[in-house]
Amino acid sequence: MTQSHSRISKAVIPAAGLGTRFLPATKATPKEMLPVVDKPAIQYVVEEAVSAGLDDVLMITGRNKRPLEDHFDRNYELESALGKKGDAERLAKVQESSDLATMHYVRQGDPRGLGHAVLCAAPHVGNEPFAVLLGDDLIDPRDPLLRRMIEVQERHGGSVVALMEVAPEQIHLYGCAAVEATADGDVVKVTGLVEKPDPADAPSGYAIIGRYVLDPGIFGILRETEPGRGGEIQLTDALQQLAQDEKVGGPVHGVVFKGRRYDTGDRGDYLRAIVRLACEREDLGPDFRTWLRSYVTEEMQQP
């Protein structure tokens, strides 16, 4: 059994998707760069990794994803212009993204699924446990989900997935976990996983959301994993093998998350995420909430 208890320091962020649900906006702009209020969605994800103590970030990219690298790099011309204007506030915002973490990039090449994207991280990660953060799920910084998952992995070894209970009619949109209770109320042991099951066949109401802490033993399994649902190499299928055979890479546990999650992978949820986050901003919230109340009231009065 691979029991890795070394301190986790590396985060992997798959960002090679085409963003077809947001066309035409994503024809030339990566979906990860779409703004959520005034920051691109991907910056929220990197900030979450850093706040959990992961300062080494590998981004799995693809064609037309160069803006991601540019965003986390220095922009000397812009910084110089802002400095000459004495605009210290905007200068700090521009420099913030380039100072967040040590960033690395590798191209996926063929878009063969999440499992294949994670496998692309093997040379960088090596034989260490690591975190995977999907850019479509934004977790509120007041709910330290990733930090809790790291604590569970350091205690039990193996791998840890984030779980959230969803309505039965939504379970077909997610990977679904069969679970057993543990002594910790927010931690379960995962005994099986199914990718996007029919509601009648779902083993539970627990859906996997976009946060993982993985044992490096996952790489050996992914190399042997055949394409599954959608003709892609599914990370869920590899985790299913880990859950069934702990000798490969330790047990699989789940942290049940009941906090604030913003889904930016769907157009409607993306808009709702912007509204929620804008309402909670100290600089924008008061005026925006006032306008929103007025707008909703006027809409409700329409025939």
GROMACS .gro file of C-alpha atoms in nm:
model
  303
    1MET     CA    1   0.000   0.000   0.000
    2THR     CA    2   0.130   0.346  -0.086
    3GLN     CA    3   0.086   0.548   0.230
    4SER     CA    4   0.214   0.897   0.155
    5HIS     CA    5   0.220   1.124   0.456
    6SER     CA    6   0.466   1.388   0.332
    7ARG     CA    7   0.341   1.744   0.345
    8ILE     CA    8   0.135   1.828   0.038
    9SER     CA    9   0.269   2.130  -0.148
   10LYS     CA   10   0.158   2.082  -0.510
   11ALA     CA   11  -0.172   2.165  -0.676
   12VAL     CA   12  -0.280   2.060  -1.025
   13ILE     CA   13  -0.543   2.262  -1.211
   14PRO     CA   14  -0.679   2.105  -1.534
   15ALA     CA   15  -0.761   2.390  -1.772
   16ALA     CA   16  -0.753   2.239  -2.120
   17GLY     CA   17  -1.128   2.227  -2.187
   18LEU     CA   18  -1.279   2.400  -2.488
   19GLY     CA   19  -1.557   2.581  -2.298
   20THR     CA   20  -1.817   2.501  -2.564
   21ARG     CA   21  -2.108   2.587  -2.335
   22PHE     CA   22  -1.996   2.950  -2.336
   23LEU     CA   23  -1.953   2.999  -2.711
   24PRO     CA   24  -1.906   3.243  -2.874
   25ALA     CA   25  -1.740   3.412  -2.573
   26THR     CA   26  -1.485   3.130  -2.553
   27LYS     CA   27  -1.398   3.121  -2.924
   28ALA     CA   28  -1.078   3.320  -2.855
   29THR     CA   29  -1.088   3.357  -2.475
   30PRO     CA   30  -1.034   3.060  -2.241
   31LYS     CA   31  -1.340   2.992  -2.029
   32GLU     CA   32  -1.117   3.007  -1.720
   33MET     CA   33  -1.050   3.374  -1.801
   34LEU     CA   34  -1.417   3.475  -1.798
   35PRO     CA   35  -1.455   3.733  -1.519
   36VAL     CA   36  -1.641   3.662  -1.198
   37VAL     CA   37  -1.709   4.022  -1.095
   38ASP     CA   38  -1.360   4.165  -1.161
   39LYS     CA   39  -1.128   3.864  -1.143
   40PRO     CA   40  -1.104   3.571  -1.385
   41ALA     CA   41  -1.248   3.249  -1.247
   42ILE     CA   42  -0.909   3.077  -1.255
   43GLN     CA   43  -0.758   3.329  -1.012
   44TYR     CA   44  -1.012   3.233  -0.745
   45VAL     CA   45  -0.899   2.871  -0.782
   46VAL     CA   46  -0.529   2.952  -0.753
   47GLU     CA   47  -0.600   3.170  -0.448
   48GLU     CA   48  -0.781   2.877  -0.286
   49ALA     CA   49  -0.482   2.649  -0.341
   50VAL     CA   50  -0.245   2.905  -0.195
   51SER     CA   51  -0.464   2.966   0.109
   52ALA     CA   52  -0.447   2.591   0.179
   53GLY     CA   53  -0.067   2.605   0.178
   54LEU     CA   54  -0.009   2.484  -0.180
   55ASP     CA   55   0.234   2.729  -0.339
   56ASP     CA   56   0.347   2.506  -0.630
   57VAL     CA   57   0.075   2.511  -0.897
   58LEU     CA   58   0.079   2.315  -1.223
   59MET     CA   59  -0.181   2.416  -1.479
   60ILE     CA   60  -0.274   2.164  -1.749
   61THR     CA   61  -0.349   2.372  -2.058
   62GLY     CA   62  -0.418   2.325  -2.426
   63ARG     CA   63  -0.431   2.523  -2.747
   64ASN     CA   64  -0.546   2.886  -2.724
   65LYS     CA   65  -0.478   2.894  -2.350
   66ARG     CA   66  -0.186   3.137  -2.359
   67PRO     CA   67  -0.389   3.410  -2.179
   68LEU     CA   68  -0.380   3.192  -1.867
   69GLU     CA   69  -0.001   3.209  -1.860
   70ASP     CA   70  -0.005   3.581  -1.937
   71HIS     CA   71  -0.244   3.651  -1.650
   72PHE     CA   72  -0.013   3.497  -1.392
   73ASP     CA   73   0.297   3.659  -1.544
   74ARG     CA   74   0.427   4.013  -1.499
   75ASN     CA   75   0.299   4.290  -1.726
   76TYR     CA   76   0.579   4.544  -1.705
   77GLU     CA   77   0.425   4.794  -1.946
   78LEU     CA   78   0.097   4.807  -1.757
   79GLU     CA   79   0.270   4.816  -1.419
   80SER     CA   80   0.493   5.101  -1.536
   81ALA     CA   81   0.195   5.300  -1.665
   82LEU     CA   82   0.004   5.257  -1.340
   83GLY     CA   83   0.313   5.345  -1.137
   84LYS     CA   84   0.364   5.668  -1.331
   85LYS     CA   85   0.000   5.759  -1.268
   86GLY     CA   86   0.043   5.693  -0.897
   87ASP     CA   87  -0.243   5.442  -0.911
   88ALA     CA   88  -0.117   5.221  -0.629
   89GLU     CA   89  -0.450   5.041  -0.581
   90ARG     CA   90  -0.477   4.911  -0.937
   91LEU     CA   91  -0.103   4.840  -0.949
   92ALA     CA   92  -0.140   4.612  -0.646
   93LYS     CA   93  -0.428   4.427  -0.814
   94VAL     CA   94  -0.224   4.373  -1.130
   95GLN     CA   95   0.077   4.245  -0.936
   96GLU     CA   96  -0.131   4.023  -0.710
   97SER     CA   97  -0.186   3.746  -0.964
   98SER     CA   98   0.184   3.723  -1.059
   99ASP     CA   99   0.291   3.700  -0.694
  100LEU     CA  100   0.040   3.434  -0.584
  101ALA     CA  101   0.237   3.113  -0.639
  102THR     CA  102   0.510   2.942  -0.835
  103MET     CA  103   0.328   2.860  -1.158
  104HIS     CA  104   0.409   2.581  -1.403
  105TYR     CA  105   0.236   2.482  -1.726
  106VAL     CA  106   0.210   2.170  -1.941
  107ARG     CA  107  -0.008   2.111  -2.247
  108GLN     CA  108  -0.243   1.816  -2.253
  109GLY     CA  109  -0.231   1.782  -2.630
  110ASP     CA  110  -0.526   1.553  -2.702
  111PRO     CA  111  -0.834   1.632  -2.486
  112ARG     CA  112  -0.883   1.276  -2.360
  113GLY     CA  113  -1.065   1.349  -2.036
  114LEU     CA  114  -0.995   1.452  -1.678
  115GLY     CA  115  -0.807   1.132  -1.599
  116HIS     CA  116  -0.568   1.194  -1.887
  117ALA     CA  117  -0.522   1.557  -1.780
  118VAL     CA  118  -0.425   1.445  -1.429
  119LEU     CA  119  -0.185   1.190  -1.576
  120CYS     CA  120  -0.007   1.474  -1.758
  121ALA     CA  121   0.098   1.600  -1.413
  122ALA     CA  122   0.292   1.284  -1.324
  123PRO     CA  123   0.643   1.409  -1.417
  124HIS     CA  124   0.593   1.727  -1.214
  125VAL     CA  125   0.426   1.569  -0.911
  126GLY     CA  126   0.654   1.266  -0.878
  127ASN     CA  127   0.591   1.036  -0.582
  128GLU     CA  128   0.406   1.287  -0.365
  129PRO     CA  129   0.041   1.329  -0.275
  130PHE     CA  130  -0.111   1.629  -0.452
  131ALA     CA  131  -0.432   1.827  -0.488
  132VAL     CA  132  -0.647   1.866  -0.798
  133LEU     CA  133  -0.876   2.167  -0.829
  134LEU     CA  134  -1.126   2.200  -1.113
  135GLY     CA  135  -1.183   2.554  -1.232
  136ASP     CA  136  -1.561   2.526  -1.272
  137ASP     CA  137  -1.613   2.495  -0.897
  138LEU     CA  138  -1.538   2.802  -0.688
  139ILE     CA  139  -1.533   2.739  -0.314
  140ASP     CA  140  -1.597   3.035  -0.085
  141PRO     CA  141  -1.275   3.122   0.103
  142ARG     CA  142  -1.475   3.127   0.427
  143ASP     CA  143  -1.526   2.752   0.388
  144PRO     CA  144  -1.176   2.593   0.394
  145LEU     CA  145  -1.272   2.269   0.217
  146LEU     CA  146  -0.931   2.198   0.065
  147ARG     CA  147  -0.749   2.249   0.394
  148ARG     CA  148  -0.985   2.002   0.559
  149MET     CA  149  -0.926   1.748   0.282
  150ILE     CA  150  -0.550   1.779   0.327
  151GLU     CA  151  -0.592   1.716   0.701
  152VAL     CA  152  -0.790   1.398   0.627
  153GLN     CA  153  -0.531   1.275   0.376
  154GLU     CA  154  -0.244   1.339   0.616
  155ARG     CA  155  -0.426   1.138   0.883
  156HIS     CA  156  -0.544   0.842   0.674
  157GLY     CA  157  -0.317   0.844   0.369
  158GLY     CA  158  -0.460   0.740   0.035
  159SER     CA  159  -0.688   0.979  -0.152
  160VAL     CA  160  -0.968   1.215  -0.053
  161VAL     CA  161  -1.256   1.347  -0.265
  162ALA     CA  162  -1.497   1.631  -0.195
  163LEU     CA  163  -1.861   1.525  -0.175
  164MET     CA  164  -2.181   1.725  -0.171
  165GLU     CA  165  -2.534   1.591  -0.134
  166VAL     CA  166  -2.747   1.680  -0.437
  167ALA     CA  167  -3.107   1.622  -0.539
  168PRO     CA  168  -3.177   1.281  -0.700
  169GLU     CA  169  -3.262   1.442  -1.035
  170GLN     CA  170  -2.916   1.605  -1.045
  171ILE     CA  171  -2.698   1.305  -0.963
  172HIS     CA  172  -2.664   1.207  -1.330
  173LEU     CA  173  -2.453   1.521  -1.379
  174TYR     CA  174  -2.180   1.403  -1.139
  175GLY     CA  175  -1.963   1.119  -1.030
  176CYS     CA  176  -2.143   0.947  -0.741
  177ALA     CA  177  -1.994   0.776  -0.435
  178ALA     CA  178  -2.102   0.475  -0.230
  179VAL     CA  179  -1.996   0.551   0.126
  180GLU     CA  180  -1.963   0.422   0.482
  181ALA     CA  181  -1.975   0.644   0.790
  182THR     CA  182  -1.665   0.710   1.003
  183ALA     CA  183  -1.611   0.850   1.350
  184ASP     CA  184  -1.587   1.201   1.200
  185GLY     CA  185  -1.922   1.346   1.106
  186ASP     CA  186  -1.796   1.517   0.791
  187VAL     CA  187  -1.578   1.227   0.673
  188VAL     CA  188  -1.692   0.907   0.502
  189LYS     CA  189  -1.507   0.611   0.359
  190VAL     CA  190  -1.568   0.569  -0.013
  191THR     CA  191  -1.634   0.208  -0.113
  192GLY     CA  192  -1.729   0.265  -0.476
  193LEU     CA  193  -1.770   0.530  -0.744
  194VAL     CA  194  -1.989   0.560  -1.054
  195GLU     CA  195  -1.953   0.827  -1.323
  196LYS     CA  196  -2.283   1.008  -1.399
  197PRO     CA  197  -2.525   0.728  -1.306
  198ASP     CA  198  -2.894   0.717  -1.380
  199PRO     CA  199  -3.082   0.829  -1.067
  200ALA     CA  200  -3.227   0.480  -1.022
  201ASP     CA  201  -2.878   0.328  -1.019
  202ALA     CA  202  -2.704   0.587  -0.801
  203PRO     CA  203  -2.551   0.431  -0.486
  204SER     CA  204  -2.615   0.749  -0.283
  205GLY     CA  205  -2.698   1.116  -0.312
  206TYR     CA  206  -2.333   1.215  -0.267
  207ALA     CA  207  -2.185   1.379  -0.574
  208ILE     CA  208  -1.815   1.437  -0.631
  209ILE     CA  209  -1.739   1.807  -0.674
  210GLY     CA  210  -1.421   1.950  -0.818
  211ARG     CA  211  -1.167   1.899  -0.539
  212TYR     CA  212  -0.939   1.597  -0.492
  213VAL     CA  213  -0.633   1.512  -0.284
  214LEU     CA  214  -0.470   1.216  -0.452
  215ASP     CA  215  -0.210   0.954  -0.371
  216PRO     CA  216   0.055   0.930  -0.647
  217GLY     CA  217  -0.049   0.566  -0.694
  218ILE     CA  218  -0.331   0.707  -0.908
  219PHE     CA  219  -0.084   0.759  -1.195
  220GLY     CA  220  -0.014   0.389  -1.239
  221ILE     CA  221  -0.386   0.317  -1.253
  222LEU     CA  222  -0.455   0.599  -1.499
  223ARG     CA  223  -0.191   0.462  -1.735
  224GLU     CA  224  -0.390   0.137  -1.754
  225THR     CA  225  -0.740   0.288  -1.748
  226GLU     CA  226  -0.937   0.239  -2.067
  227PRO     CA  227  -1.159   0.518  -2.199
  228GLY     CA  228  -1.495   0.512  -2.025
  229ARG     CA  229  -1.803   0.730  -2.042
  230GLY     CA  230  -1.788   0.971  -2.335
  231GLY     CA  231  -1.484   0.793  -2.476
  232GLU     CA  232  -1.262   0.969  -2.222
  233ILE     CA  233  -1.024   0.848  -1.952
  234GLN     CA  234  -1.227   0.912  -1.638
  235LEU     CA  235  -1.063   0.999  -1.308
  236THR     CA  236  -1.367   0.847  -1.138
  237ASP     CA  237  -1.287   0.506  -1.291
  238ALA     CA  238  -0.933   0.518  -1.152
  239LEU     CA  239  -1.058   0.621  -0.808
  240GLN     CA  240  -1.303   0.330  -0.819
  241GLN     CA  241  -1.006   0.094  -0.847
  242LEU     CA  242  -0.834   0.263  -0.554
  243ALA     CA  243  -1.149   0.229  -0.345
  244GLN     CA  244  -1.173  -0.143  -0.422
  245ASP     CA  245  -0.803  -0.227  -0.375
  246GLU     CA  246  -0.631  -0.030  -0.099
  247LYS     CA  247  -0.302  -0.206  -0.169
  248VAL     CA  248  -0.255   0.009  -0.478
  249GLY     CA  249  -0.271   0.353  -0.321
  250GLY     CA  250  -0.441   0.346   0.015
  251PRO     CA  251  -0.807   0.403   0.102
  252VAL     CA  252  -1.036   0.664  -0.049
  253HIS     CA  253  -1.218   0.896   0.189
  254GLY     CA  254  -1.466   1.171   0.124
  255VAL     CA  255  -1.517   1.504   0.298
  256VAL     CA  256  -1.886   1.599   0.294
  257PHE     CA  257  -1.906   1.968   0.209
  258LYS     CA  258  -2.200   2.180   0.322
  259GLY     CA  259  -2.052   2.522   0.256
  260ARG     CA  260  -2.076   2.781  -0.019
  261ARG     CA  261  -1.994   2.662  -0.371
  262TYR     CA  262  -2.027   2.859  -0.691
  263ASP     CA  263  -2.062   2.661  -1.014
  264THR     CA  264  -1.925   2.859  -1.309
  265GLY     CA  265  -1.942   2.573  -1.558
  266ASP     CA  266  -2.307   2.641  -1.645
  267ARG     CA  267  -2.427   2.971  -1.790
  268GLY     CA  268  -2.711   3.014  -1.544
  269ASP     CA  269  -2.501   2.918  -1.242
  270TYR     CA  270  -2.221   3.141  -1.368
  271LEU     CA  271  -2.455   3.441  -1.360
  272ARG     CA  272  -2.583   3.342  -1.016
  273ALA     CA  273  -2.225   3.314  -0.890
  274ILE     CA  274  -2.149   3.668  -1.007
  275VAL     CA  275  -2.461   3.805  -0.836
  276ARG     CA  276  -2.387   3.626  -0.509
  277LEU     CA  277  -2.025   3.732  -0.494
  278ALA     CA  278  -2.104   4.091  -0.596
  279CYS     CA  279  -2.369   4.114  -0.323
  280GLU     CA  280  -2.113   4.007  -0.061
  281ARG     CA  281  -1.843   4.254  -0.166
  282GLU     CA  282  -1.796   4.544   0.076
  283ASP     CA  283  -1.717   4.784  -0.208
  284LEU     CA  284  -1.999   4.673  -0.440
  285GLY     CA  285  -2.255   4.498  -0.224
  286PRO     CA  286  -2.457   4.782  -0.067
  287ASP     CA  287  -2.533   4.968  -0.391
  288PHE     CA  288  -2.572   4.650  -0.593
  289ARG     CA  289  -2.816   4.492  -0.346
  290THR     CA  290  -3.024   4.810  -0.348
  291TRP     CA  291  -3.041   4.806  -0.727
  292LEU     CA  292  -3.114   4.431  -0.731
  293ARG     CA  293  -3.407   4.466  -0.491
  294SER     CA  294  -3.551   4.745  -0.703
  295TYR     CA  295  -3.505   4.546  -1.022
  296VAL     CA  296  -3.666   4.231  -0.881
  297THR     CA  297  -3.958   4.433  -0.742
  298GLU     CA  298  -4.019   4.597  -1.080
  299GLU     CA  299  -4.000   4.262  -1.260
  300MET     CA  300  -4.253   4.105  -1.024
  301GLN     CA  301  -4.496   4.384  -1.098
  302GLN     CA  302  -4.480   4.326  -1.471
  303PRO     CA  303  -4.794   4.159  -1.618
   0.00000   0.00000   0.00000
